[in-house]
PDB file of N, CA and C in Angstrom:
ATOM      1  N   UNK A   1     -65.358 -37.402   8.456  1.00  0.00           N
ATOM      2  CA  UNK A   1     -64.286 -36.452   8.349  1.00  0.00           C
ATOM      3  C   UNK A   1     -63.919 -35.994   9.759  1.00  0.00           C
ATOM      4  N   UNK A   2     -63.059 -35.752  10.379  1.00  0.00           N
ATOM      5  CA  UNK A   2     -62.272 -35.813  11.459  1.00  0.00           C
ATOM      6  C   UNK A   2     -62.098 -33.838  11.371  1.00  0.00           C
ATOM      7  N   UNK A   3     -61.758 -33.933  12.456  1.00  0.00           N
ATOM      8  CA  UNK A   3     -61.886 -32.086  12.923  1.00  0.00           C
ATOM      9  C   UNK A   3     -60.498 -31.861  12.632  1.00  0.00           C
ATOM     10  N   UNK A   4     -59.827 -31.884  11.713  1.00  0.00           N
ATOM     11  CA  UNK A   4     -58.542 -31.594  11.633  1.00  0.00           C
ATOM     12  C   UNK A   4     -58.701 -31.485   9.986  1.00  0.00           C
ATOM     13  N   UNK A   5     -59.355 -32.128   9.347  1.00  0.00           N
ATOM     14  CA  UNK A   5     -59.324 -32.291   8.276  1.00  0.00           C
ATOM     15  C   UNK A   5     -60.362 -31.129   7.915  1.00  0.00           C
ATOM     16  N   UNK A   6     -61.720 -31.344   8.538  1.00  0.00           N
ATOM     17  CA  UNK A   6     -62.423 -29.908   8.542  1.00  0.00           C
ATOM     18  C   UNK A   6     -62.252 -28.871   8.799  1.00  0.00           C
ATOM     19  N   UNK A   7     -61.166 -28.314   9.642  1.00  0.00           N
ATOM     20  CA  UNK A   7     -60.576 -27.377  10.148  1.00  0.00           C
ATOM     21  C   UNK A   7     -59.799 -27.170   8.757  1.00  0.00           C
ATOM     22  N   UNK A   8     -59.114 -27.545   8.079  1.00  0.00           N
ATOM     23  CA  UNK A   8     -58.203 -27.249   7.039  1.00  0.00           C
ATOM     24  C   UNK A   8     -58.809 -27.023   5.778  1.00  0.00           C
ATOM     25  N   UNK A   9     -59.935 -27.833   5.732  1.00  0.00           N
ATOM     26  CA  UNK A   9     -61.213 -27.146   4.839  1.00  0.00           C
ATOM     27  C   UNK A   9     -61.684 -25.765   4.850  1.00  0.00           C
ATOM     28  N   UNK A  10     -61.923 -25.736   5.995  1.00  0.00           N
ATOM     29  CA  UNK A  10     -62.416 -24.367   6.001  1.00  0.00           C
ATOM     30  C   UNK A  10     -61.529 -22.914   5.987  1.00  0.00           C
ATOM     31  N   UNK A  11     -60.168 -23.465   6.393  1.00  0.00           N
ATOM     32  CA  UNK A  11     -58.966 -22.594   6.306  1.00  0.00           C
ATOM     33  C   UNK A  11     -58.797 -21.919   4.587  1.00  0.00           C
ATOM     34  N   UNK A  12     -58.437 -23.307   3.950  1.00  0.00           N
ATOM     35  CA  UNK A  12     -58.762 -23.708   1.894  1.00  0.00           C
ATOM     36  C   UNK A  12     -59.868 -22.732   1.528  1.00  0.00           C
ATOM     37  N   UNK A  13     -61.064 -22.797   2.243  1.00  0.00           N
ATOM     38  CA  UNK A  13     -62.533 -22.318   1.751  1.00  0.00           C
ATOM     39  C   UNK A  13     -62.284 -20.764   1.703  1.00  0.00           C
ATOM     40  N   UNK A  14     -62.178 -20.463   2.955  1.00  0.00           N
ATOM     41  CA  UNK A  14     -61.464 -18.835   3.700  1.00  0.00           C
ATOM     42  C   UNK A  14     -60.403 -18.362   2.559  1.00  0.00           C
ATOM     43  N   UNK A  15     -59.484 -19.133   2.549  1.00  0.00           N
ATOM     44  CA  UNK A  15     -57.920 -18.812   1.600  1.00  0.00           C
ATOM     45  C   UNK A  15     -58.797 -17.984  -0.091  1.00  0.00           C
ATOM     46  N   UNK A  16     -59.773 -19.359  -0.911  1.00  0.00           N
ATOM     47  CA  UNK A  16     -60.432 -19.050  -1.776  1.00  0.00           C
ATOM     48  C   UNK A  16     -61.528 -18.156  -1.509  1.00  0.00           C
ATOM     49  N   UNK A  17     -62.446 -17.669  -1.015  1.00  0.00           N
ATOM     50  CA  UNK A  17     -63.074 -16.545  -0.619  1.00  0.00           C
ATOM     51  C   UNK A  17     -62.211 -15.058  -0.916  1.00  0.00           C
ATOM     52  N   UNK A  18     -61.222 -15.146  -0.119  1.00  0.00           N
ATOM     53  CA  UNK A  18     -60.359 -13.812  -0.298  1.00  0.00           C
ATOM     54  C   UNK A  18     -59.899 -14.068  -1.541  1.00  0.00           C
ATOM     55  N   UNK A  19     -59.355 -14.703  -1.980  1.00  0.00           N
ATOM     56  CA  UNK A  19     -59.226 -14.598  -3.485  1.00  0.00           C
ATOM     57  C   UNK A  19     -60.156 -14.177  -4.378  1.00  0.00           C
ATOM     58  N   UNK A  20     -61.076 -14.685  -4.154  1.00  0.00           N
ATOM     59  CA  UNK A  20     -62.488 -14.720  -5.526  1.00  0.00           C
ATOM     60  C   UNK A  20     -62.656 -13.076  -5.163  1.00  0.00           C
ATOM     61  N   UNK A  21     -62.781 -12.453  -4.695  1.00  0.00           N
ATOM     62  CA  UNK A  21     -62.891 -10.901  -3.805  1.00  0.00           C
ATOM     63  C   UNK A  21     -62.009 -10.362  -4.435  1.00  0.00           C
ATOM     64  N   UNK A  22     -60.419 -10.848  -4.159  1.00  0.00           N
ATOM     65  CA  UNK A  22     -59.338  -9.893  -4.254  1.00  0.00           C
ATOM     66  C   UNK A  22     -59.246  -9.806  -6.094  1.00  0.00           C
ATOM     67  N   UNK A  23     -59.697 -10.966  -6.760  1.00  0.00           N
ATOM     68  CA  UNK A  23     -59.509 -10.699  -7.956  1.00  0.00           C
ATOM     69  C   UNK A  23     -60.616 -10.072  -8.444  1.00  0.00           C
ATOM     70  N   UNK A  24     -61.716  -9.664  -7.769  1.00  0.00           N
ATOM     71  CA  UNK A  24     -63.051  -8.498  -8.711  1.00  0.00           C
ATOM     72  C   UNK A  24     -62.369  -7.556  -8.200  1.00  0.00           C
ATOM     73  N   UNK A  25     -61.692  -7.160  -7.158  1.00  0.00           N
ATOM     74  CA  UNK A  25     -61.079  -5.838  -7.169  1.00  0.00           C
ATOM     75  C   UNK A  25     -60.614  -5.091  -8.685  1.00  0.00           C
ATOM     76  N   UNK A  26     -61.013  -4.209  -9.486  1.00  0.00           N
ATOM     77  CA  UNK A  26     -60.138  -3.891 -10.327  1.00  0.00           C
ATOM     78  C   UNK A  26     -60.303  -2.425 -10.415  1.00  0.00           C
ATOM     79  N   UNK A  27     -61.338  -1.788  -9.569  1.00  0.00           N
ATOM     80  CA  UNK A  27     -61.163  -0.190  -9.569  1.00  0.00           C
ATOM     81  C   UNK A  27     -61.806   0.054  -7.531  1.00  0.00           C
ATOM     82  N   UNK A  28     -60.689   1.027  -7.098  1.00  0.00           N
ATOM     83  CA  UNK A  28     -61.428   1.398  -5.724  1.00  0.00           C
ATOM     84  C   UNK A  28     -62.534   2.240  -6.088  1.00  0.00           C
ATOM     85  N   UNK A  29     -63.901   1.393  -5.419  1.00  0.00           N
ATOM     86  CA  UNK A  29     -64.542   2.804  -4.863  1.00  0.00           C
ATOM     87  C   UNK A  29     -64.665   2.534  -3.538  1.00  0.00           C
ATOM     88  N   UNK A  30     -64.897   3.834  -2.849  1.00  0.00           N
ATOM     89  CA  UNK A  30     -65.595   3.828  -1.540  1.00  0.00           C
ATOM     90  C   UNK A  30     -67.009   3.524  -1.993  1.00  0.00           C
ATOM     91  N   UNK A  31     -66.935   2.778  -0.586  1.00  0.00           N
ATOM     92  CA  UNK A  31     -68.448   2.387  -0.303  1.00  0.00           C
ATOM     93  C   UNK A  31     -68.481   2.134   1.048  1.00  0.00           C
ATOM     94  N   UNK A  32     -69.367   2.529   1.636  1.00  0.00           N
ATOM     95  CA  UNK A  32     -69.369   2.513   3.258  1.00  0.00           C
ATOM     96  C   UNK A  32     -69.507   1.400   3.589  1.00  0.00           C
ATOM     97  N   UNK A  33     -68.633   0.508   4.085  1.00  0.00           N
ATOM     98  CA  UNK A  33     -69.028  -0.856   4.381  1.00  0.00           C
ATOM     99  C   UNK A  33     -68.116  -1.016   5.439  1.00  0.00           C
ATOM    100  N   UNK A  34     -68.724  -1.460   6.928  1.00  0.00           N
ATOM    101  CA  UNK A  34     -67.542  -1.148   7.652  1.00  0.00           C
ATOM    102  C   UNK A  34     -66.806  -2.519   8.230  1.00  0.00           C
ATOM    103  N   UNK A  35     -66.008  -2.872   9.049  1.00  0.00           N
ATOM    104  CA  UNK A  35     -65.264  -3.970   9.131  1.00  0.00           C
ATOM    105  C   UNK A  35     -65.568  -4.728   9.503  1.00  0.00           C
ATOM    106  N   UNK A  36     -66.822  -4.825   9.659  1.00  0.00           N
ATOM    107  CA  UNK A  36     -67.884  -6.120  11.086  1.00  0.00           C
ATOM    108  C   UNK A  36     -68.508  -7.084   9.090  1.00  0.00           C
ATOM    109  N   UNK A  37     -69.129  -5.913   8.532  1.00  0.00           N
ATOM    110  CA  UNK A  37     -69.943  -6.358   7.158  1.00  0.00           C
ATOM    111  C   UNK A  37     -68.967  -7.033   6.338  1.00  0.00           C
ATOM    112  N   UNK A  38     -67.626  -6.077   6.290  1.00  0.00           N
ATOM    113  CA  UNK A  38     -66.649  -7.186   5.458  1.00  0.00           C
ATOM    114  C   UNK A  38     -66.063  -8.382   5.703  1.00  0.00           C
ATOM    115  N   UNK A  39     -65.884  -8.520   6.806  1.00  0.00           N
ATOM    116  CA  UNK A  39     -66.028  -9.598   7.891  1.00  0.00           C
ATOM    117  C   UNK A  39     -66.795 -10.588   7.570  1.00  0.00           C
ATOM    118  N   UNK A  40     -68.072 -10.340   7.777  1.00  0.00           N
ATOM    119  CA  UNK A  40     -69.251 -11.371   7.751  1.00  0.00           C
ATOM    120  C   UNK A  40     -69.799 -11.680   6.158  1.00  0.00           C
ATOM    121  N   UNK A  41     -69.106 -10.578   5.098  1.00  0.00           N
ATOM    122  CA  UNK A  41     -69.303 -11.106   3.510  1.00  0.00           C
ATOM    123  C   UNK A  41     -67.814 -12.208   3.541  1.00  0.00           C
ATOM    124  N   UNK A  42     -66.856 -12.400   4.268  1.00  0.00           N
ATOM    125  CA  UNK A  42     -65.995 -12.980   3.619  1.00  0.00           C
ATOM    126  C   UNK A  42     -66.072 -14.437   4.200  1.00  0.00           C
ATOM    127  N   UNK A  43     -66.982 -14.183   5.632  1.00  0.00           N
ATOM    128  CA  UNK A  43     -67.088 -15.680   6.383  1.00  0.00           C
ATOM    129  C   UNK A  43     -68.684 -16.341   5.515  1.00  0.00           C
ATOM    130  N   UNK A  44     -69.712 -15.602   4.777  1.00  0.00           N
ATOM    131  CA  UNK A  44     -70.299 -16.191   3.856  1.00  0.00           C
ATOM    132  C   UNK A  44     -69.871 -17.158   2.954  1.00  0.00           C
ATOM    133  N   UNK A  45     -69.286 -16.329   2.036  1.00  0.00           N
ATOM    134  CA  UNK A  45     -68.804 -16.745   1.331  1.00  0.00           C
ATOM    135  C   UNK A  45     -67.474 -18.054   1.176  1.00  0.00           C
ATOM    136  N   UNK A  46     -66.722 -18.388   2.805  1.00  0.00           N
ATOM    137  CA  UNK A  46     -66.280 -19.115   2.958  1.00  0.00           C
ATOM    138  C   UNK A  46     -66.808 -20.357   3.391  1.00  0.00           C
ATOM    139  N   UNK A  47     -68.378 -19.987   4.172  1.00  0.00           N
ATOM    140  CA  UNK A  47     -69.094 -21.076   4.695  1.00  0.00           C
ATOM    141  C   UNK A  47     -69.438 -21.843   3.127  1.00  0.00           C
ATOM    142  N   UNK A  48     -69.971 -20.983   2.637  1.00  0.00           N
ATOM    143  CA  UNK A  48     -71.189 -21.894   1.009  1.00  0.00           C
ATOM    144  C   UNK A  48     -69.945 -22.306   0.601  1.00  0.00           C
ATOM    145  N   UNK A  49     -68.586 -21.936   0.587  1.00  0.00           N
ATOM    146  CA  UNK A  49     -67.546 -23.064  -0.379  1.00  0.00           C
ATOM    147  C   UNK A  49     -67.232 -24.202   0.381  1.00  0.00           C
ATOM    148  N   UNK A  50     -66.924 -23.498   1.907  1.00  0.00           N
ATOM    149  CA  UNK A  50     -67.155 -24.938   2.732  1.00  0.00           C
ATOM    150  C   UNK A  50     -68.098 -26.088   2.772  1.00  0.00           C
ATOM    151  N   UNK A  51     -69.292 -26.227   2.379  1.00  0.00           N
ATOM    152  CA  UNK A  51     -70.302 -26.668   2.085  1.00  0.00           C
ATOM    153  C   UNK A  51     -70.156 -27.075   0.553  1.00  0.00           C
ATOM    154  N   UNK A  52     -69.812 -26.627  -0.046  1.00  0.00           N
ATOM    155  CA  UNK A  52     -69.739 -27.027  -1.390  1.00  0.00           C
ATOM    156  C   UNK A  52     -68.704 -28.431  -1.519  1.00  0.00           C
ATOM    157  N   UNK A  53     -67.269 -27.652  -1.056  1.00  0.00           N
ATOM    158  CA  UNK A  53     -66.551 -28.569  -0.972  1.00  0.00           C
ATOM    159  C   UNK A  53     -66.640 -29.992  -0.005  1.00  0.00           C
ATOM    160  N   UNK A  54     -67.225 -29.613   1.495  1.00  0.00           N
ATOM    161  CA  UNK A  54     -67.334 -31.170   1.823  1.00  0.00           C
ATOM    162  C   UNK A  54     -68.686 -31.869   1.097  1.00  0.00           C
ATOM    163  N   UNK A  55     -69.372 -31.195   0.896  1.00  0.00           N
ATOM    164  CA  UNK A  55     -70.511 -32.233   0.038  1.00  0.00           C
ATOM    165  C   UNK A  55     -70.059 -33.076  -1.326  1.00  0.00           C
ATOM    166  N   UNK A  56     -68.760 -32.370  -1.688  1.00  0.00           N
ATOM    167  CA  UNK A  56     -68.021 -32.865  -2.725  1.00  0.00           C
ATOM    168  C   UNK A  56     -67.335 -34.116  -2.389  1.00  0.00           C
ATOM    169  N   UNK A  57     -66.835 -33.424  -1.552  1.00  0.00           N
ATOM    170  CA  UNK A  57     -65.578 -34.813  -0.522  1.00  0.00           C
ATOM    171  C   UNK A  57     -66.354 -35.645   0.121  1.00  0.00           C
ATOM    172  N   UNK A  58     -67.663 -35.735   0.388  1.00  0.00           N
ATOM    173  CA  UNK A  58     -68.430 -36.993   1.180  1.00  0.00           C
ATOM    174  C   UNK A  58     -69.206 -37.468   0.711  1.00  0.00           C
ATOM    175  N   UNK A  59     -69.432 -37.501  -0.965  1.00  0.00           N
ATOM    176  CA  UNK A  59     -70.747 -38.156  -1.252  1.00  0.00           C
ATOM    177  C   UNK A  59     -70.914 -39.128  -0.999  1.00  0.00           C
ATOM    178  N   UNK A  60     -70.002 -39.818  -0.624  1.00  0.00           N
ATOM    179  CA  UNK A  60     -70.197 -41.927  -0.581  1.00  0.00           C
ATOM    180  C   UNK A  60     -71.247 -41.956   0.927  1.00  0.00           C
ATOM    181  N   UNK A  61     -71.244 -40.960   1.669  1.00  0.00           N
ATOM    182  CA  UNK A  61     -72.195 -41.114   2.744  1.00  0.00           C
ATOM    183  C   UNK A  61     -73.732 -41.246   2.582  1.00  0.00           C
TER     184      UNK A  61
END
């Protein structure tokens, strides 16, 4: 897989992350969580789909 193609993966992965998030939204609470933590829950969660998905896209390796 070529760095252009992975790069756009992980863009896809990122895109779905904020989604999967934005749709449990269904009541605000506060909760102290500050912008470094939300940050680093949304680049989690984009890495393991990234990973999910190219292990999907490369099994023939």
């Amino acid at each position: 897989m070529n760095l252009r193609s992975r790069s756009l993966l992980f863009t896809i992965a990122l895109i779905v992350a904020l989604l999967i998030i934005w749709q449990k939204v269904r009541i605000v609470f506060i909760v102290p969580l500050s912008p470094l933590g939300f940050a680093a829950m949304i680049l989690v969660i984009a890495l393991v789909i990234f990973l999910l998905l190219d292990h999907l896209l490369n099994r023939s390796r």
